Every structure is written in C-alpha cells, then in structure tokens.
Protein backbone atom coordinates (compact mmCIF):
# COMPACT_ATOMS: atom_id res chain seq x y z
CA MET A 1 168.45 54.84 43.75
CA SER A 2 171.40 57.03 44.69
CA ALA A 3 173.40 56.09 47.96
CA ARG A 4 172.12 59.44 49.58
CA ARG A 5 168.45 58.39 48.88
CA ALA A 6 168.97 54.99 50.07
CA LEU A 7 170.46 56.17 53.47
CA LEU A 8 167.56 58.59 53.87
CA ALA A 9 164.85 55.88 53.31
CA SER A 10 166.62 53.47 55.85
CA LEU A 11 166.40 56.20 58.41
CA LEU A 12 162.61 56.91 58.06
CA VAL A 13 161.51 53.32 58.31
CA PRO A 14 162.30 52.93 62.10
CA LEU A 15 160.66 56.46 62.71
CA ALA A 16 157.47 55.32 61.12
CA ALA A 17 157.54 51.89 63.03
CA CYS A 18 157.82 53.97 66.32
CA GLY A 19 154.69 55.92 65.71
CA GLY A 20 155.96 59.22 64.17
CA GLY A 21 153.87 61.07 61.53
CA SER A 22 151.71 63.90 61.29
CA PRO A 23 149.97 65.27 64.52
CA THR A 24 147.02 66.21 62.53
CA GLY A 25 146.22 62.70 61.23
CA PRO A 26 143.39 60.50 62.32
CA GLY A 27 143.08 59.65 66.01
CA PRO A 28 143.08 55.99 67.54
CA SER A 29 140.56 53.54 66.37
CA PRO A 30 137.57 52.59 68.66
CA SER A 31 138.25 49.88 71.02
CA PRO A 32 137.45 46.47 69.30
CA GLY A 33 134.34 44.77 70.60
CA THR A 34 132.44 48.08 71.54
CA GLN A 35 129.37 49.47 70.10
CA SER A 36 126.74 52.31 70.81
CA VAL A 37 123.47 50.89 72.36
CA THR A 38 120.21 52.79 72.05
CA VAL A 39 117.81 52.45 75.05
CA VAL A 40 114.31 53.54 75.48
CA VAL A 41 113.16 54.55 79.02
CA PHE A 42 109.31 53.87 79.10
CA TYR A 43 106.59 53.84 81.66
CA ASP A 44 105.63 50.05 81.99
CA GLU A 45 102.02 50.38 82.54
CA ASN A 46 101.26 46.70 83.21
CA GLY A 47 104.61 46.02 84.88
CA ASN A 48 105.45 43.06 82.68
CA GLY A 49 108.92 44.36 81.64
CA THR A 50 108.09 44.53 78.01
CA LEU A 51 107.38 47.61 75.84
CA ASP A 52 103.98 46.84 74.51
CA PRO A 53 102.43 48.59 71.50
CA ALA A 54 99.89 50.57 73.74
CA GLU A 55 102.52 51.81 76.06
CA GLY A 56 103.35 55.20 74.61
CA ALA A 57 104.58 57.13 77.74
CA ARG A 58 108.33 57.78 77.86
CA VAL A 59 110.34 59.02 80.98
CA PRO A 60 113.13 61.64 80.13
CA ASP A 61 116.21 62.86 82.01
CA VAL A 62 116.78 59.32 83.43
CA GLU A 63 120.55 58.17 83.47
CA VAL A 64 121.02 54.71 82.32
CA SER A 65 124.32 52.72 82.53
CA LEU A 66 125.53 49.85 80.49
CA GLY A 67 128.93 48.28 81.30
CA GLY A 68 130.13 51.44 83.03
CA ARG A 69 129.03 53.72 80.16
CA SER A 70 126.01 56.01 80.59
CA ALA A 71 123.64 58.45 78.93
CA ARG A 72 120.33 60.37 79.73
CA SER A 73 117.05 59.76 78.09
CA ALA A 74 115.56 62.51 75.95
CA VAL A 75 112.28 64.51 76.47
CA GLY A 76 109.46 63.15 74.52
CA THR A 77 111.12 60.09 73.08
CA GLY A 78 112.83 58.53 76.25
CA ARG A 79 115.72 57.49 74.03
CA ALA A 80 119.52 57.57 75.02
CA VAL A 81 122.53 56.50 73.02
CA ILE A 82 125.21 54.89 75.13
CA ASP A 83 128.57 54.78 73.42
CA GLY A 84 131.42 52.54 73.82
CA VAL A 85 129.74 49.56 75.49
CA ALA A 86 131.88 46.45 75.56
CA ALA A 87 130.78 43.34 73.99
CA GLY A 88 129.21 40.75 76.32
CA SER A 89 126.04 40.03 78.48
CA VAL A 90 125.23 43.08 80.68
CA ILE A 91 122.25 44.24 82.80
CA PRO A 92 121.36 47.88 82.65
CA THR A 93 121.46 49.97 85.81
CA ILE A 94 119.59 53.22 86.64
CA ASN A 95 120.78 56.14 88.59
CA THR A 96 117.72 56.15 90.89
CA ALA A 97 118.46 59.89 91.91
CA THR A 98 117.50 60.91 88.33
CA LEU A 99 113.96 59.13 88.50
CA PRO A 100 110.91 61.45 88.75
CA PRO A 101 109.01 61.12 92.01
CA PHE A 102 107.26 57.77 92.75
CA TYR A 103 108.89 55.90 89.88
CA THR A 104 110.83 52.88 90.59
CA VAL A 105 112.77 50.46 88.32
CA GLY A 106 110.83 47.70 86.76
CA ARG A 107 111.92 44.19 85.46
CA MET A 108 115.30 44.96 83.91
CA PRO A 109 116.39 42.90 80.89
CA THR A 110 119.77 41.36 80.18
CA VAL A 111 121.37 42.93 77.07
CA GLN A 112 123.63 40.94 74.82
CA VAL A 113 126.16 43.24 73.13
CA PRO A 114 126.54 43.71 70.28
CA THR A 115 122.80 44.21 69.64
CA THR A 116 120.99 45.54 66.72
CA GLY A 117 117.69 46.74 68.22
CA GLU A 118 116.69 49.35 70.91
CA VAL A 119 116.70 48.14 74.53
CA ALA A 120 113.50 48.96 76.50
CA ILE A 121 114.16 50.13 80.13
CA PRO A 122 110.88 49.76 82.18
CA LEU A 123 109.76 52.01 84.96
CA VAL A 124 106.79 51.49 87.03
CA LEU A 125 104.41 53.61 89.37
CA PRO A 126 102.51 52.28 92.43
CA ILE A 127 99.03 52.97 91.20
CA GLY A 128 97.31 49.68 91.48
CA SER A 129 94.52 49.35 88.90
CA ASN A 130 94.22 53.10 88.38
CA ARG A 131 94.36 54.71 84.77
CA PRO A 132 97.93 55.28 83.68
CA ASN A 133 98.87 58.84 82.54
CA THR A 134 95.68 60.21 84.16
CA TYR A 135 95.88 63.38 86.34
CA MET A 136 92.62 64.47 88.16
CA ALA A 137 92.74 68.19 89.02
CA PHE A 138 90.60 68.56 92.18
CA GLY A 139 89.50 72.00 93.49
CA ASP A 140 87.37 74.97 93.38
CA SER A 141 86.85 77.31 90.53
CA ILE A 142 90.44 78.02 90.02
CA THR A 143 90.58 74.44 88.86
CA GLU A 144 87.16 74.40 87.20
CA GLY A 145 88.04 77.35 85.02
CA ASN A 146 85.58 79.63 82.97
CA ASN A 147 86.59 82.64 84.97
CA TYR A 148 87.18 84.62 81.71
CA PRO A 149 86.20 83.81 78.21
CA GLY A 150 87.99 80.78 76.89
CA ASP A 151 89.50 79.96 80.37
CA PRO A 152 90.85 76.46 80.35
CA SER A 153 92.16 77.02 83.98
CA TYR A 154 95.75 75.78 84.78
CA ARG A 155 94.76 72.30 83.39
CA GLY A 156 95.16 73.34 79.73
CA PRO A 157 98.93 74.59 79.94
CA LEU A 158 99.60 71.65 82.47
CA ALA A 159 98.35 69.02 79.89
CA SER A 160 100.47 70.35 77.32
CA LYS A 161 103.64 70.38 79.44
CA LEU A 162 103.01 66.84 80.68
CA GLN A 163 102.30 65.52 77.06
CA GLN A 164 105.52 67.15 75.74
CA HIS A 165 107.65 65.81 78.52
CA PHE A 166 106.20 62.15 79.05
CA ALA A 167 104.52 61.79 75.60
CA ARG A 168 101.15 60.86 77.19
CA ALA A 169 98.91 62.75 79.68
CA THR A 170 95.25 63.53 80.29
CA VAL A 171 94.22 66.03 82.92
CA LEU A 172 90.65 65.63 84.13
CA ASN A 173 88.41 68.47 85.43
CA GLU A 174 86.98 67.74 88.93
CA GLY A 175 86.82 71.51 90.09
CA VAL A 176 83.61 72.74 91.53
CA GLY A 177 83.22 76.53 91.93
CA SER A 178 82.63 78.27 95.30
CA THR A 179 83.47 75.08 97.17
CA LYS A 180 85.66 75.08 100.37
CA SER A 181 88.29 72.39 101.43
CA ASN A 182 85.92 70.69 103.79
CA GLN A 183 83.41 70.30 100.84
CA GLY A 184 86.25 68.89 98.92
CA ALA A 185 87.01 66.34 101.72
CA LEU A 186 83.33 65.30 101.58
CA ARG A 187 83.18 64.77 97.91
CA ILE A 188 86.67 63.39 96.98
CA ASP A 189 85.81 59.77 97.10
CA GLY A 190 83.18 59.99 94.29
CA PRO A 191 85.70 61.47 91.78
CA LEU A 192 88.43 59.08 92.74
CA ASN A 193 86.10 56.09 92.25
CA ALA A 194 84.92 57.35 88.81
CA ASP A 195 88.11 58.50 87.31
CA ARG A 196 90.62 56.21 88.89
CA PRO A 197 93.45 58.77 88.41
CA ALA A 198 97.27 57.88 88.64
CA TYR A 199 97.68 61.29 90.18
CA THR A 200 95.45 63.59 92.22
CA LEU A 201 96.14 67.35 92.03
CA ILE A 202 94.83 69.21 95.06
CA LEU A 203 94.28 72.88 94.83
CA TYR A 204 91.91 73.85 97.71
CA GLY A 205 91.46 76.46 100.43
CA THR A 206 91.02 79.79 98.60
CA ASN A 207 87.37 80.04 99.63
CA ASP A 208 88.03 78.89 103.27
CA TRP A 209 88.93 82.45 104.38
CA GLY A 210 85.38 83.58 103.85
CA GLN A 211 84.24 81.35 106.77
CA SER A 212 84.09 82.76 110.19
CA GLU A 213 86.19 79.76 111.58
CA CYS A 214 89.00 80.67 109.25
CA LYS A 215 89.26 84.53 109.23
CA ARG A 216 92.49 84.89 111.29
CA PRO A 217 95.77 82.86 111.38
CA ASP A 218 95.37 82.10 115.06
CA GLN A 219 92.27 80.08 114.17
CA LEU A 220 94.45 77.62 112.26
CA ALA A 221 95.13 76.06 115.59
CA THR A 222 91.53 75.92 116.83
CA THR A 223 88.49 76.20 114.59
CA CYS A 224 89.72 76.33 111.04
CA PHE A 225 89.20 73.19 109.09
CA THR A 226 91.54 73.80 106.16
CA ILE A 227 94.57 71.60 107.16
CA ALA A 228 92.41 68.76 108.46
CA SER A 229 90.34 68.78 105.24
CA LEU A 230 93.50 68.85 103.06
CA ARG A 231 94.89 65.88 105.02
CA ASP A 232 91.55 64.04 104.55
CA ILE A 233 91.74 64.58 100.77
CA ILE A 234 95.39 63.32 100.67
CA LEU A 235 94.52 60.12 102.71
CA SER A 236 91.52 59.38 100.46
CA ALA A 237 93.75 59.74 97.31
CA LYS A 238 96.46 57.39 98.93
CA GLY A 239 93.78 54.90 100.10
CA SER A 240 92.79 54.75 96.31
CA SER A 241 96.38 54.31 95.24
CA SER A 242 96.31 57.67 93.56
CA LEU A 243 99.66 59.69 93.80
CA PRO A 244 98.76 63.06 95.69
CA VAL A 245 100.21 66.33 94.57
CA LEU A 246 99.26 69.21 97.04
CA ALA A 247 99.52 72.87 96.02
CA THR A 248 99.81 75.76 98.38
CA ILE A 249 96.78 78.14 98.37
CA PRO A 250 97.34 80.85 95.59
CA ALA A 251 98.24 84.20 96.37
CA VAL A 252 95.56 86.99 96.64
CA ASN A 253 95.30 90.11 94.41
CA VAL A 254 95.57 92.39 97.53
CA GLY A 255 93.65 95.70 97.29
CA TYR A 256 91.59 94.66 94.22
CA ASP A 257 88.50 95.31 96.37
CA PHE A 258 86.94 94.59 99.78
CA ARG A 259 87.18 90.82 99.25
CA ALA A 260 91.06 90.90 99.12
CA PRO A 261 92.29 92.93 102.15
CA GLN A 262 95.88 92.31 103.40
CA GLN A 263 94.40 90.36 106.14
CA ARG A 264 93.36 87.72 103.65
CA GLU A 265 96.96 87.54 102.31
CA ASP A 266 98.36 87.11 105.70
CA TRP A 267 95.99 84.21 106.46
CA VAL A 268 97.04 82.53 102.97
CA GLU A 269 100.74 83.09 104.15
CA ALA A 270 100.09 81.50 107.42
CA VAL A 271 98.09 78.53 106.41
CA ASN A 272 100.65 77.64 103.59
CA VAL A 273 103.37 77.15 106.19
CA GLN A 274 101.15 74.31 107.49
CA VAL A 275 100.34 73.10 103.89
CA ARG A 276 104.04 72.61 103.25
CA ASP A 277 104.38 70.89 106.44
CA LEU A 278 101.41 68.59 105.61
CA ALA A 279 103.07 67.62 102.32
CA ARG A 280 106.04 66.47 104.11
CA GLU A 281 104.11 64.61 106.69
CA GLN A 282 102.01 62.71 104.26
CA GLY A 283 104.88 62.06 101.57
CA ALA A 284 102.77 64.12 99.05
CA LEU A 285 104.40 66.18 96.16
CA LEU A 286 104.31 69.89 96.79
CA ALA A 287 103.42 72.37 94.08
CA ASP A 288 104.34 75.65 95.67
CA VAL A 289 101.90 77.91 93.81
CA GLU A 290 101.98 80.83 96.23
CA LYS A 291 105.70 81.05 96.19
CA ALA A 292 105.82 80.92 92.49
CA MET A 293 103.15 83.74 92.15
CA LEU A 294 104.85 85.89 94.70
CA ALA A 295 108.15 85.54 92.84
CA ASP A 296 106.59 87.57 89.89
CA ARG A 297 107.63 91.13 89.39
CA ASP A 298 104.05 92.30 89.77
CA PRO A 299 101.79 89.64 91.12
CA SER A 300 98.74 91.91 90.64
CA ARG A 301 99.07 91.38 86.85
CA LEU A 302 98.33 87.59 87.38
CA PHE A 303 94.51 88.06 88.09
CA VAL A 304 91.32 88.70 86.50
CA ASP A 305 89.77 89.71 89.85
CA HIS A 306 90.50 89.49 93.47
CA ILE A 307 91.49 85.71 93.37
CA HIS A 308 91.07 84.12 90.07
CA PRO A 309 94.30 83.96 87.91
CA ASN A 310 94.40 85.13 84.25
CA ALA A 311 96.51 83.19 81.56
CA GLU A 312 99.71 84.28 83.08
CA GLY A 313 98.66 83.24 86.51
CA GLU A 314 97.55 79.93 85.23
CA GLU A 315 100.76 79.33 83.39
CA ILE A 316 102.55 79.79 86.67
CA ILE A 317 100.28 77.38 88.53
CA SER A 318 100.75 74.72 85.84
CA THR A 319 104.39 75.16 85.92
CA ALA A 320 104.35 74.59 89.72
CA PHE A 321 102.54 71.33 89.35
CA PHE A 322 104.46 70.19 86.43
CA GLN A 323 107.84 70.72 88.31
CA ALA A 324 106.48 68.80 91.24
CA ILE A 325 105.27 65.88 89.03
CA ALA A 326 108.29 65.75 86.63
CA HIS A 327 111.21 66.69 89.09
CA GLY A 328 110.06 66.73 92.48
CA ALA A 329 113.01 66.93 95.03
CA ARG A 330 115.53 67.68 92.31
CA THR A 331 114.22 71.12 91.91
CA GLY A 332 114.20 71.64 95.72
CA ALA A 333 110.38 72.64 95.36
CA ALA A 334 108.33 69.42 95.85
CA PHE A 335 108.83 65.92 96.91
CA THR A 336 110.22 65.80 100.44
CA GLY A 337 108.79 62.53 101.99
CA GLU A 338 109.44 58.88 101.35
CA VAL A 339 107.96 57.22 98.26
CA MET A 340 105.19 55.18 99.76
CA ASP A 341 103.96 51.73 98.76
CA LEU A 342 100.45 53.01 98.15
CA ASP A 343 98.95 49.40 97.38
CA ALA A 344 100.00 48.33 101.03
CA PRO A 345 97.38 48.34 103.76
CA MET A 346 97.36 51.55 105.76
CA ALA A 347 95.74 52.80 108.79
CA ARG A 348 93.60 56.01 108.28
CA PRO A 349 93.82 58.42 111.27
CA VAL A 350 90.82 60.27 112.28
CA PRO A 351 90.84 63.70 110.69
CA GLN A 352 91.32 66.54 113.40
CA VAL A 353 88.14 68.31 112.56
CA LEU A 354 86.07 70.00 115.30
CA SER A 355 82.88 69.77 113.24
CA ARG A 356 82.03 69.18 109.72
CA PRO A 357 78.89 70.76 108.51
CA SER A 358 76.89 69.37 105.75
CA LEU A 359 77.47 70.50 102.15
CA ARG A 360 74.13 72.12 102.05
CA SER A 361 74.68 74.23 105.33
CA ARG A 362 78.07 75.26 104.06
CA ARG A 363 77.18 76.45 100.71
CA ARG A 364 77.04 80.14 100.07
C-alpha cells in the first residue's frame, strides 16, 4: 500500500466509528426486547374472561393499549396489532370512550411479553340471562314489513349491517301492523319473555295520530298517550334486562293523499321533541329516524305510500338504528344517558296515562 493510500485509510476509520455513512442506508434497529402483539376484542357472552369457541361476536373500533402502545380493533374480526410492546408482564387497558354504548370491560388478562398467541380482550353487556347478539324489532307495520313485494322492512338491512360490524346478529320481527303505541305497551311483555332479546328496538307512534286524543300537538300535554306508552315500553325492556333503543317517529309523505296532511307532519315533529327527551330521561339509545329521513334531498322519494317507507327509506331507518347501537354518543346521534345496571332492582313508576282502552276497543 502506498503512503498516500495508507493516510487516506487512516482518516476514514474514525469517521466510520463516529456514525458517518450514506444517509440512505438502513434506519435504526428495533429496540431489543419489544415485539408486536395481536389482540382480539370480543363479546364475552358468559363473562368468564375466556374466548370460548362458541363466542363469535367481535367488537370493532375499540382502542387497546399494552405498555403505553395502542391500536384499534378491526371491523368484523376485532383484531388489532400493537407494535413495539416492551418485554415483561403487562395488563391491557381500554380507552372506554371508544366502547360502543352499554359495553364495559370484562376480566382483563395479564399478558407476558413476548407472547406467541393472540390475546383475547373481553367486553361484557348487562343483559342478564337474555340471548346474546339478539335484537328484537318492536313496532307496527313499518317494523313488520310486507308493505311492498319482497319487503324485509328495515330489519333486513339492519341485520346485514350488524353482522358485518360485530360478526354476529339476529334481528327478530315483533312488528304488528296497524297497532298504536298504547297497544304496544300492552303487548310488550309477551315478546320480551318469549324472545329474551339483548336489545329491544322500539319504533312506535306512527298510527297514534289517527286517534282523536292525538290529533294536535297541544294534546301531547293532555290526552295523547304516545309518550307515556313509549315510556312504558322502555321500562318493560329495562325490567327484562333488554337494552332499549328508541326511534323517533318516521317522517310523513306530506301531500301523498288525505291521510298525510301537513298537520300530521307537524304532530310528528312535536312529539319527536318529547321522544328525544324521553330517551335522555330513560338512558335509552336514540335512533333519530325522523331527522335522518328529513335530511334526504327529497324525502317523498323514500315512501311507497303516505307513511310506509320503500327500500331507500328502510335503508335510512336501518342506518339510524345501526349508528345508535354501534356508536351511540360518538356520532352525536344517540346515547345521551348514563349506562345503567339493568340487572339491579329498580322502581317502576306509574305511567302517566289518563286512560288505557283495551286492545279490542282501540283496534281499527
């Protein structure tokens, strides 16, 4: 080696030792002792803290943290990959603001990092011995369906949305055509006892306007039975440990015929102010169906007649229910009360109803 080359080599050695080199080279290596941990956020139906083979429901969009690192669970699978978790023993934590309404954290496991398997993160619901992942749609002909050929009502698209989001969902039909809310209050206990639903979806009141007691907005404070009946239905659901989801009364196809005058829509608007208040009062989720329908560029296109929605209208109704169930207060559209312990004993106030005619005398 020439003297000149030897001198150049001796100058380069200290530069390399001080970290010199190409700026496009590989970045720093991961910190030793860290790894990626996969978690699965699931609905723990029996509350034992273990992901059992039959427990197929998953809870998406929940933020899970391990050792100061966090990630959100995915739709359908409930999986989240948390990178850069330091080695050691750690208990996962949940950002409770990201939980869907009514869900709480179950028996959290202790995780030993590094780990080779997925970590199951349990969430629970206060539904007592009711049937998990079961939603009872309770209402009149809008719930029942069959208002046009092949009509699944809003239940069809809602079931699809819930299944895609939570991986498990069954929506039951407890709609009875032509019934009014006070008739719903009289019959609610039968379906609750037979179906034992985790959730009760309440869409009632459309037919109330046809009664003399409920023709005008000012009657809401005197003779009209709508709010008292809806309150009674909610109390029955809560008394059966079923989670209540209350919908506003759908909008009316104003001007379609003599059955849909502007006065009817005015009544719907007035009663829905009280429906929203009732949801807050009772800690129920609110599916604001009326608001969603009126937000359409042309609400008249959402109907097959004066009150019954077509497929587009049912899609809007199903979305309102889905948003309430899956996101609640995070969308600003639904859950506004405290999450209640529905298994605790509760006093049931006397409904404020002036009179409650029998089913036979009220049927048209």
